[in-house]
Amino acid sequence: MSLSHLLAQTRPLVEQFNIAADASHVPGYVLFFSVSNGQERAHIEQARGDTLDNAWIAGAKALQRWAQKQTTQPCWLRVDVVNHVEALRWDALQNKLRKTKRNYFRFGLSFSESFEHALLEQEIAANALLYVGTEGVATPNDKNLVSYTRQRFGSERHWPDAPEKILWRFTTLGAFSDGNRAYPLESAGPHSGYRQLPHWQDELEPMIHSASDYLARQVKKSGRFHYGWFPCFDRAIPTYNALRHASSTYALLEGWEVTQNDTQFAAIERALHDLASELIRTCTLPDGSDADFLVDTGDEIKLGGNAVCILAMAKYSELTGNERYLAQMERLANGIAFMQNAESGAFVHVLHAADLSLKEEQRIIYYDGEAAFALMRLYGLTKNPRWLSIVERAMDNFIARKHWQAHDHWLSYCVNELTRYRPQARYYQFGLDNVRDHLDFVLKRVTTYPTLLELMMAAQRMIERLQNDETHRHLLADFDVDKFYRALEYRARYLANGFFWPELAMFFKNPQKIVGSFFIRHHSYRVRIDDVEHYLSGYVAYRKYRLQQAKPQQQLVFLCGNFRHEGNGIEIASIRRCALFIRQLGVSPWVITSSWNPQLARTVEALYESGKLPAPVNALTVYDWLPAMLERGDIRPMQELRPGTRAQTRKDSRNILAARRYVNGEGNLSHEDFVHLPTQKIVLRRHYRSLKGTAYLSAIELRFTDHERRYASEEAFAAAMLAHNLDRQTTWHFLVDKNLPWREFVSSKPKNWLNATLTSVIHSTHQREDGEFKQAYRHVLRDETLLDRIIVLTDAQKNDLAQVISGAQRMRTIPNHLSPPLPLNAVTKTTGYRVLCMARYSPEKQHQLLFRVFAQVVASIPEAELHTWGYGPLKTQLAQWVIDNHLENNIFVHGLTHDLESVHQQSNCAVLSSSLEGFPLFCMESLAHGTPLVSFDIQYGPRDLLENSGAGILVKPNDETALAEALIAVLQNPQQRAQMQENALRHAARYSEQQVATLWQTWWQEMQALASRENKGVENRA
């Protein structure tokens, strides 16, 4: 780049400064021209003149004379114009220096009033002229001053030796050109000396790319890093730290997730290989198990070292899908477990590598957070409950020892990860306390302190989930969320002051080595791999946050009647679908139930602990909004009704709401008060009427601030609660699993006042015997304007519905799916004549018909057995029927079971005798376990499962003789049964979670696209 081009680019900006001549010094205009080829410290020419033009011409000529003697072209030019000068006695300046943190002296200094010997702020910093490593404040360094002024001026200058001597402190206005563009520089405040960034977030991605590229360049062929540099004099940091090798590799992986740069990935592979093969050692523990340890300088093992190795390897697995390091991660985690006191949960920090003996019980609190965070990341990959158990013991220890007082960013990372799987109040509280009293520090800290942004970003993710968690949202009541976000944004912007922009890097000895990296100003502008790591990790997290904020918030909601661990078929289907969306599509749905379930929070925990949910979901009943409505002042508490005798109290598992039931003088249920337990205030009342000894809900009473409402049904109440509590900014995608309880909500056409899509699932047959639509589906099938999509479970039902409803194009067929893991391969069956039926003991399942059929089977095969499993109102009656008919040695009526594998292994055939179904899970699971199926050919499901499958037999509905003959044929023909078993396993693969997930993925994409088209202007319609 020619010098003339650089001068021409900067001149227009300098002319805009409009600086009047200052009578306090002569001559009136002082300009500094700093120029660099990017490989050497900037050359500086000073120019003075009575006009700006004269000063410019003088400086430009001096630069041109210098440039003619150079062998390389300049690439950067910075021009600074003095805009304010203050004369200070040396003792007065020293007093100011003693109050200034080292390297935070933000002025230039002149040794003469005429500015013959003057130094810019950046020269003072880049040559350590006010820096002494043992001092924490700005301290004159005469040795460095003599050395630099000899080179700069051709004569030596010294710091004054008498208090009365005068120095001139000054500030400047500046412009910088990199040949492509000229930038005005900030002239005041914390950003002074750097380019103006009116839209600083535009630089976020370039900074991430640049810092990632810097870290990648530091990885040598061996995989070891260049550890770091003191850039003032281009000196390598002469030590190494294996822990920081691992943590910097982790940060480089985070950067690569953004950049996808091949060169950077090659550097990652080298660094990980070196880490895994050279820096980590395998040891045998006293219990005989193997553990891996990162061995660091001084032959010591640090708790945090093992942790950051896991973090790097887990991130690699997450981003690449390659699990080559999984076994080593498990051994590293075993090493962390070895360093924990199993009783107290406390970790020890440092061991001797030679014999694993204790070296230091405690060294730095970072290690605790790193260890817990790493185990949570490993748990996220493997779901091994051992790692979660270790973290929970550790967290209890951290809480007891008030670790939150350290405001450690690693603990913030850990709590964010832990509350994803264990959303418990004490963990959320710890996470909030970890940042709550630190916000002023985040806002006022003069150093960039990059781990503060990491702390804030991890806390932000937790707070965002907490705001959406009806169970724990109250924990934010005394937390200043607005101040938190102000502090987050301030710190994110402030970190850009630690980026080595070329307008600063040019003043250091080897600019090309450090430009585009990050530094720590008060440590002599140190550039160490872990310094860059923390800036990079913070900015990658901030970028994700920004992208998330830029997207319209989309939330999938399953509207259910209930959500129980041992619920009905619809509830089981809802639970499985939750798991599918989380595991296959990366979408975490909400579950909202219309009825109050005091055990709902515990149910979600149990489902997660049992593996039925891969992660907890936000599940709430419409009643769970009441505490938040009370706290916001939306509703008023009620007075207790008298007379009345309290008959029963049901508390929810969170200990927030309780339902107290009261009976009248006749002993009949009269009303039920919902009490907010922390305040003991009544927030809602349910009224009942009795008819022939049975209580029926007659009204739900709720007192808003300015009016009272009585809802005639729970259906109406549920609709009102959604209307009141759902925010208008989010796009809501409702999937209605239980249609009748949500009829009023769907019929209210919420798309008129919400950004929303509505889909209903038809879980059963849609028609009664008289041909009319069933009550549960009547509203959605008659009014085509209510729903965007209708999900049916079989093509047969889709075809039938298409003949009788309008808007048939809205229908999609998505069957129920199998819950992994399931065999789907050869299954060994116990020999015998055992038939299996799993169904609710209710009329439509026709158990008594089945028992009559099986009496015919027993007549042909006396040793045949029928085992029924389930729950329901007819169980006792059916068991008595078996006894009355002397079939107790052949028919066995059991309760509910979850051990499907064992039940199917002992069964030779499965049978379905229902009069109607939607898509029976039992039939599908039978095929998946290799159990041939005999079924009535009813609507809907059996035909879709069995037709042309060779996996079973369909018989005419309610034909008892045909059903008996089919069962006998399967039981008496082992060869046919073996072929059916093989066919069943093959056919069941169509209903795997992965296969069905592709159908849900298409539906989900359709809903998001539909919302983006339809929701424009919805606010105006509301």
Coordinates of N, CA and C in Angstrom, one line a residue, residues 3 35 37 40-41 43 45 63-74:
L3 N 2.2 5.0 0.6 CA 2.0 6.0 1.7 C 1.1 7.1 1.3
V35 N 3.3 5.2 11.3 CA 3.2 4.3 10.1 C 3.9 3.0 10.4
N37 N 4.7 -1.2 8.7 CA 4.5 -2.2 7.6 C 3.9 -3.5 8.2
E40 N 7.0 -4.5 11.9 CA 7.9 -3.8 12.8 C 7.1 -2.7 13.6
R41 N 7.7 -2.3 14.7 CA 7.1 -1.2 15.5 C 7.0 0.0 14.7
H43 N 6.9 3.6 13.0 CA 7.8 4.8 12.9 C 6.9 6.0 13.1
E45 N 6.5 10.3 13.1 CA 6.9 11.6 12.7 C 6.0 12.6 13.4
L63 N 7.4 12.1 6.4 CA 7.1 10.7 6.2 C 7.6 10.2 4.8
Q64 N 7.4 11.0 3.8 CA 7.8 10.6 2.5 C 9.4 10.4 2.4
R65 N 10.1 11.3 3.1 CA 11.5 11.2 3.1 C 12.0 9.9 3.8
W66 N 11.2 9.6 4.9 CA 11.6 8.3 5.6 C 11.2 7.1 4.8
A67 N 10.1 7.2 4.1 CA 9.6 6.0 3.3 C 10.5 5.7 2.2
Q68 N 11.2 6.7 1.6 CA 12.1 6.5 0.5 C 13.3 5.6 0.9
K69 N 13.6 5.6 2.2 CA 14.7 4.8 2.6 C 14.3 3.3 3.0
Q70 N 13.0 3.0 3.0 CA 12.5 1.7 3.4 C 12.5 0.7 2.3
T71 N 12.5 -0.5 2.6 CA 12.5 -1.6 1.6 C 11.1 -2.2 1.5
T72 N 10.2 -1.9 2.5 CA 8.9 -2.5 2.4 C 7.8 -1.4 2.4
Q73 N 6.7 -1.7 1.9 CA 5.6 -0.7 1.8 C 4.9 -0.7 3.2
P74 N 4.4 0.5 3.6 CA 3.6 0.6 4.8 C 2.2 0.0 4.5

